[in-house]
Amino acid sequence: MASHQGPPDLASILATLAGLAPQGQQQQNQPIIYSQQSSHFEQPQQAWTPIIQEAPHIPRSTTPTEPPPQKPGVDPSTIIEWSAGLRCVMKSVARNENITNDIRRMMKVQREHEEQWWNGREMLIEKQKARKEGQKKLDDVLKAVGGAVTGFASNHSDDHYKELQTFDMKVYKAQLMMVKEMTAKLRSLGVPFFGTRSELVRLAGKEENASNGTPEQKIGNGMIGEVELIDLQRRMLVILEDLCSD
């Protein structure tokens, strides 16, 4: 009988598969549903896992792997040579707007004080002239009426001179105070020659005992004379005025 059977037609194959479908579908659906559920639960773990692993690397990459800080520059308080001081001030002042503004304010205050002192001295001189003229007129009136002229007029010149000297001394003391404050400010800003270490400065009285030589030779000994230091300060002030002029 097998030899008389032909190949199964399509309808018979579909009927056979239809009979097997419930069992096969039940067996296949369970792992499929499980795999879908497991994929939904596993995806958040995969999404959060890189964050948990990468977070500790942020501080590690910034702290240990940072390049070592650059070698600090020369301490301005140890500079006693002009070329080194000039290089230092060009790097610090010329490139720092805050320092430049501070020096501008100092220069402005200095000009205001100098103008105030000058105007005050001129006003005092004018008062003395007016006082002298008034006394002269009074003496002329007394002479005209035959009155006695007091000897106070002859002492006016000496009194005016002493009065002017007193004023100049007050201005001088105020200048010293201003210079002291400006020197302290320039030292805090790191300007060379205004905060030089005392052990590097040879006092004026001791310079006479030192060997005679050029300023560079004296600097070569590791010290600088007080006179030379003052000269370097004046030269540095000229540079600062050029750098910070409005």
GROMACS .gro file of C-alpha atoms in nm:
model
  246
    1MET     CA    1   0.000   0.000   0.000
    2ALA     CA    2   0.287   0.227   0.059
    3SER     CA    3   0.382   0.199  -0.302
    4HIS     CA    4   0.035   0.327  -0.407
    5GLN     CA    5   0.054   0.634  -0.179
    6GLY     CA    6   0.162   0.953  -0.343
    7PRO     CA    7   0.342   1.236  -0.177
    8PRO     CA    8   0.130   1.409   0.087
    9ASP     CA    9  -0.055   1.706  -0.041
   10LEU     CA   10  -0.034   2.049   0.114
   11ALA     CA   11  -0.368   2.021   0.289
   12SER     CA   12  -0.259   1.709   0.476
   13ILE     CA   13   0.064   1.876   0.591
   14LEU     CA   14  -0.122   2.183   0.718
   15ALA     CA   15  -0.373   1.965   0.900
   16THR     CA   16  -0.094   1.774   1.068
   17LEU     CA   17   0.082   2.097   1.174
   18ALA     CA   18  -0.246   2.242   1.299
   19GLY     CA   19  -0.289   1.944   1.526
   20LEU     CA   20   0.058   1.988   1.668
   21ALA     CA   21   0.034   2.371   1.702
   22PRO     CA   22  -0.117   2.400   2.054
   23GLN     CA   23   0.146   2.180   2.211
   24GLY     CA   24   0.434   2.337   2.023
   25GLN     CA   25   0.309   2.690   2.081
   26GLN     CA   26   0.271   2.629   2.452
   27GLN     CA   27   0.620   2.495   2.472
   28GLN     CA   28   0.763   2.778   2.269
   29ASN     CA   29   0.571   3.066   2.423
   30GLN     CA   30   0.699   3.009   2.772
   31PRO     CA   31   1.068   3.060   2.694
   32ILE     CA   32   0.986   3.342   2.458
   33ILE     CA   33   0.786   3.528   2.722
   34TYR     CA   34   1.059   3.464   2.976
   35SER     CA   35   1.327   3.585   2.745
   36GLN     CA   36   1.130   3.903   2.674
   37GLN     CA   37   1.072   3.967   3.043
   38SER     CA   38   1.432   3.896   3.125
   39SER     CA   39   1.548   4.131   2.853
   40HIS     CA   40   1.336   4.413   2.998
   41PHE     CA   41   1.478   4.359   3.346
   42GLU     CA   42   1.833   4.316   3.230
   43GLN     CA   43   1.844   4.630   3.017
   44PRO     CA   44   1.825   4.871   3.315
   45GLN     CA   45   2.111   4.679   3.475
   46GLN     CA   46   2.318   4.721   3.163
   47ALA     CA   47   2.223   5.091   3.146
   48TRP     CA   48   2.316   5.162   3.510
   49THR     CA   49   2.624   4.944   3.525
   50PRO     CA   50   2.852   5.175   3.317
   51ILE     CA   51   2.751   5.474   3.534
   52ILE     CA   52   2.843   5.292   3.854
   53GLN     CA   53   3.174   5.185   3.708
   54GLU     CA   54   3.265   5.520   3.551
   55ALA     CA   55   3.179   5.745   3.847
   56PRO     CA   56   3.486   5.653   4.057
   57HIS     CA   57   3.714   5.726   3.762
   58ILE     CA   58   3.631   6.100   3.762
   59PRO     CA   59   3.824   6.195   4.079
   60ARG     CA   60   4.098   5.949   3.997
   61SER     CA   61   4.167   6.109   3.663
   62THR     CA   62   4.182   6.462   3.806
   63THR     CA   63   4.382   6.412   4.123
   64PRO     CA   64   4.663   6.164   4.066
   65THR     CA   65   4.706   6.226   3.695
   66GLU     CA   66   4.731   6.606   3.714
   67PRO     CA   67   5.065   6.735   3.589
   68PRO     CA   68   5.297   6.860   3.863
   69PRO     CA   69   5.282   7.236   3.924
   70GLN     CA   70   5.531   7.449   3.745
   71LYS     CA   71   5.841   7.555   3.926
   72PRO     CA   72   5.773   7.883   4.107
   73GLY     CA   73   5.939   8.193   3.975
   74VAL     CA   74   6.214   8.390   4.139
   75ASP     CA   75   6.127   8.543   4.475
   76PRO     CA   76   6.117   8.922   4.418
   77SER     CA   77   6.263   8.980   4.764
   78THR     CA   78   6.587   8.810   4.654
   79ILE     CA   79   6.639   9.012   4.335
   80ILE     CA   80   6.923   9.263   4.359
   81GLU     CA   81   7.014   9.293   3.991
   82TRP     CA   82   6.838   9.524   3.745
   83SER     CA   83   6.793   9.286   3.451
   84ALA     CA   84   6.639   9.018   3.675
   85GLY     CA   85   6.409   9.275   3.832
   86LEU     CA   86   6.302   9.403   3.493
   87ARG     CA   87   6.216   9.053   3.372
   88CYS     CA   88   6.020   8.989   3.690
   89VAL     CA   89   5.812   9.305   3.668
   90MET     CA   90   5.737   9.251   3.300
   91LYS     CA   91   5.601   8.904   3.379
   92SER     CA   92   5.404   9.002   3.689
   93VAL     CA   93   5.284   9.360   3.639
   94ALA     CA   94   5.250   9.382   3.263
   95ARG     CA   95   5.040   9.064   3.248
   96ASN     CA   96   4.821   9.121   3.554
   97GLU     CA   97   4.541   9.373   3.518
   98ASN     CA   98   4.467   9.376   3.892
   99ILE     CA   99   4.824   9.475   3.978
  100THR     CA  100   4.822   9.738   3.705
  101ASN     CA  101   4.501   9.890   3.841
  102ASP     CA  102   4.642   9.896   4.196
  103ILE     CA  103   4.951  10.082   4.078
  104ARG     CA  104   4.737  10.328   3.880
  105ARG     CA  105   4.539  10.408   4.194
  106MET     CA  106   4.862  10.459   4.388
  107MET     CA  107   4.992  10.698   4.123
  108LYS     CA  108   4.664  10.890   4.129
  109VAL     CA  109   4.672  10.927   4.507
  110GLN     CA  110   5.034  11.040   4.491
  111ARG     CA  111   4.953  11.311   4.236
  112GLU     CA  112   4.657  11.430   4.441
  113HIS     CA  113   4.870  11.461   4.756
  114GLU     CA  114   5.149  11.641   4.573
  115GLU     CA  115   4.904  11.889   4.423
  116GLN     CA  116   4.747  11.945   4.764
  117TRP     CA  117   5.084  12.010   4.925
  118TRP     CA  118   5.193  12.242   4.647
  119ASN     CA  119   4.869  12.441   4.653
  120GLY     CA  120   4.887  12.466   5.032
  121ARG     CA  121   5.239  12.606   5.016
  122GLU     CA  122   5.142  12.859   4.750
  123MET     CA  123   4.844  12.971   4.957
  124LEU     CA  124   5.068  13.018   5.260
  125ILE     CA  125   5.310  13.231   5.058
  126GLU     CA  126   5.022  13.444   4.930
  127LYS     CA  127   4.894  13.493   5.284
  128GLN     CA  128   5.239  13.603   5.395
  129LYS     CA  129   5.258  13.851   5.109
  130ALA     CA  130   4.914  13.989   5.193
  131ARG     CA  131   5.009  14.013   5.557
  132LYS     CA  132   5.327  14.197   5.468
  133GLU     CA  133   5.141  14.438   5.241
  134GLY     CA  134   4.881  14.505   5.507
  135GLN     CA  135   5.147  14.579   5.766
  136LYS     CA  136   5.322  14.810   5.524
  137LYS     CA  137   5.003  15.008   5.464
  138LEU     CA  138   4.945  15.033   5.836
  139ASP     CA  139   5.296  15.163   5.889
  140ASP     CA  140   5.245  15.421   5.615
  141VAL     CA  141   4.929  15.546   5.783
  142LEU     CA  142   5.103  15.570   6.118
  143LYS     CA  143   5.388  15.763   5.962
  144ALA     CA  144   5.145  16.003   5.796
  145VAL     CA  145   4.981  16.092   6.124
  146GLY     CA  146   5.306  16.103   6.310
  147GLY     CA  147   5.251  15.783   6.494
  148ALA     CA  148   5.524  15.550   6.603
  149VAL     CA  149   5.596  15.258   6.376
  150THR     CA  150   5.625  14.929   6.559
  151GLY     CA  151   5.927  14.711   6.509
  152PHE     CA  152   5.704  14.416   6.430
  153ALA     CA  153   5.743  14.470   6.056
  154SER     CA  154   6.116  14.406   6.071
  155ASN     CA  155   6.053  14.063   6.214
  156HIS     CA  156   5.804  13.963   5.946
  157SER     CA  157   6.065  13.808   5.719
  158ASP     CA  158   6.198  13.583   5.993
  159ASP     CA  159   5.850  13.486   6.102
  160HIS     CA  160   5.747  13.406   5.747
  161TYR     CA  161   6.056  13.196   5.696
  162LYS     CA  162   5.991  12.996   6.013
  163GLU     CA  163   5.627  12.954   5.921
  164LEU     CA  164   5.722  12.825   5.578
  165GLN     CA  165   5.979  12.592   5.730
  166THR     CA  166   5.717  12.449   5.963
  167PHE     CA  167   5.486  12.385   5.671
  168ASP     CA  168   5.762  12.219   5.469
  169MET     CA  169   5.848  11.993   5.762
  170LYS     CA  170   5.487  11.880   5.786
  171VAL     CA  171   5.485  11.805   5.415
  172TYR     CA  172   5.813  11.615   5.447
  173LYS     CA  173   5.673  11.394   5.723
  174ALA     CA  174   5.361  11.332   5.518
  175GLN     CA  175   5.579  11.238   5.221
  176LEU     CA  176   5.775  10.990   5.431
  177MET     CA  177   5.452  10.829   5.546
  178MET     CA  178   5.323  10.810   5.190
  179VAL     CA  179   5.649  10.655   5.066
  180LYS     CA  180   5.635  10.400   5.347
  181GLU     CA  181   5.280  10.301   5.256
  182MET     CA  182   5.359  10.286   4.885
  183THR     CA  183   5.668  10.074   4.949
  184ALA     CA  184   5.464   9.829   5.156
  185LYS     CA  185   5.202   9.813   4.881
  186LEU     CA  186   5.459   9.755   4.607
  187ARG     CA  187   5.621   9.486   4.821
  188SER     CA  188   5.287   9.310   4.860
  189LEU     CA  189   5.238   9.326   4.482
  190GLY     CA  190   5.572   9.155   4.428
  191VAL     CA  191   5.753   9.447   4.265
  192PRO     CA  192   6.131   9.395   4.285
  193PHE     CA  193   6.357   9.624   4.495
  194PHE     CA  194   6.073   9.732   4.727
  195GLY     CA  195   6.079   9.428   4.953
  196THR     CA  196   6.443   9.326   4.932
  197ARG     CA  197   6.552   9.110   5.222
  198SER     CA  198   6.745   9.303   5.482
  199GLU     CA  199   7.030   9.051   5.488
  200LEU     CA  200   7.097   9.130   5.121
  201VAL     CA  201   7.127   9.506   5.175
  202ARG     CA  202   7.452   9.663   5.288
  203LEU     CA  203   7.378   9.972   5.495
  204ALA     CA  204   7.519  10.305   5.384
  205GLY     CA  205   7.754  10.329   5.682
  206LYS     CA  206   7.907   9.990   5.607
  207GLU     CA  207   7.959  10.056   5.238
  208GLU     CA  208   8.268  10.265   5.313
  209ASN     CA  209   8.438   9.960   5.463
  210ALA     CA  210   8.349   9.743   5.165
  211SER     CA  211   8.587   9.709   4.875
  212ASN     CA  212   8.543   9.969   4.606
  213GLY     CA  213   8.401   9.847   4.278
  214THR     CA  214   8.120   9.877   4.031
  215PRO     CA  215   7.762   9.805   4.140
  216GLU     CA  216   7.777   9.477   3.944
  217GLN     CA  217   8.086   9.372   4.137
  218LYS     CA  218   7.911   9.448   4.464
  219ILE     CA  219   7.607   9.255   4.349
  220GLY     CA  220   7.834   8.966   4.265
  221ASN     CA  221   7.919   8.940   4.633
  222GLY     CA  222   7.556   8.853   4.704
  223MET     CA  223   7.469   9.193   4.852
  224ILE     CA  224   7.366   9.534   4.729
  225GLY     CA  225   7.441   9.872   4.878
  226GLU     CA  226   7.164  10.086   5.017
  227VAL     CA  227   7.242  10.366   4.773
  228GLU     CA  228   7.233  10.129   4.476
  229LEU     CA  229   6.902   9.985   4.598
  230ILE     CA  230   6.743  10.330   4.615
  231ASP     CA  231   6.864  10.397   4.261
  232LEU     CA  232   6.705  10.072   4.142
  233GLN     CA  233   6.380  10.169   4.314
  234ARG     CA  234   6.373  10.500   4.128
  235ARG     CA  235   6.439  10.328   3.798
  236MET     CA  236   6.165  10.077   3.870
  237LEU     CA  237   5.917  10.357   3.946
  238VAL     CA  238   5.986  10.501   3.601
  239ILE     CA  239   5.912  10.161   3.446
  240LEU     CA  240   5.590  10.130   3.646
  241GLU     CA  241   5.475  10.474   3.534
  242ASP     CA  242   5.531  10.374   3.171
  243LEU     CA  243   5.353  10.041   3.212
  244CYS     CA  244   5.058  10.174   3.412
  245SER     CA  245   5.007  10.516   3.260
  246ASP     CA  246   4.651  10.584   3.146
   0.00000   0.00000   0.00000
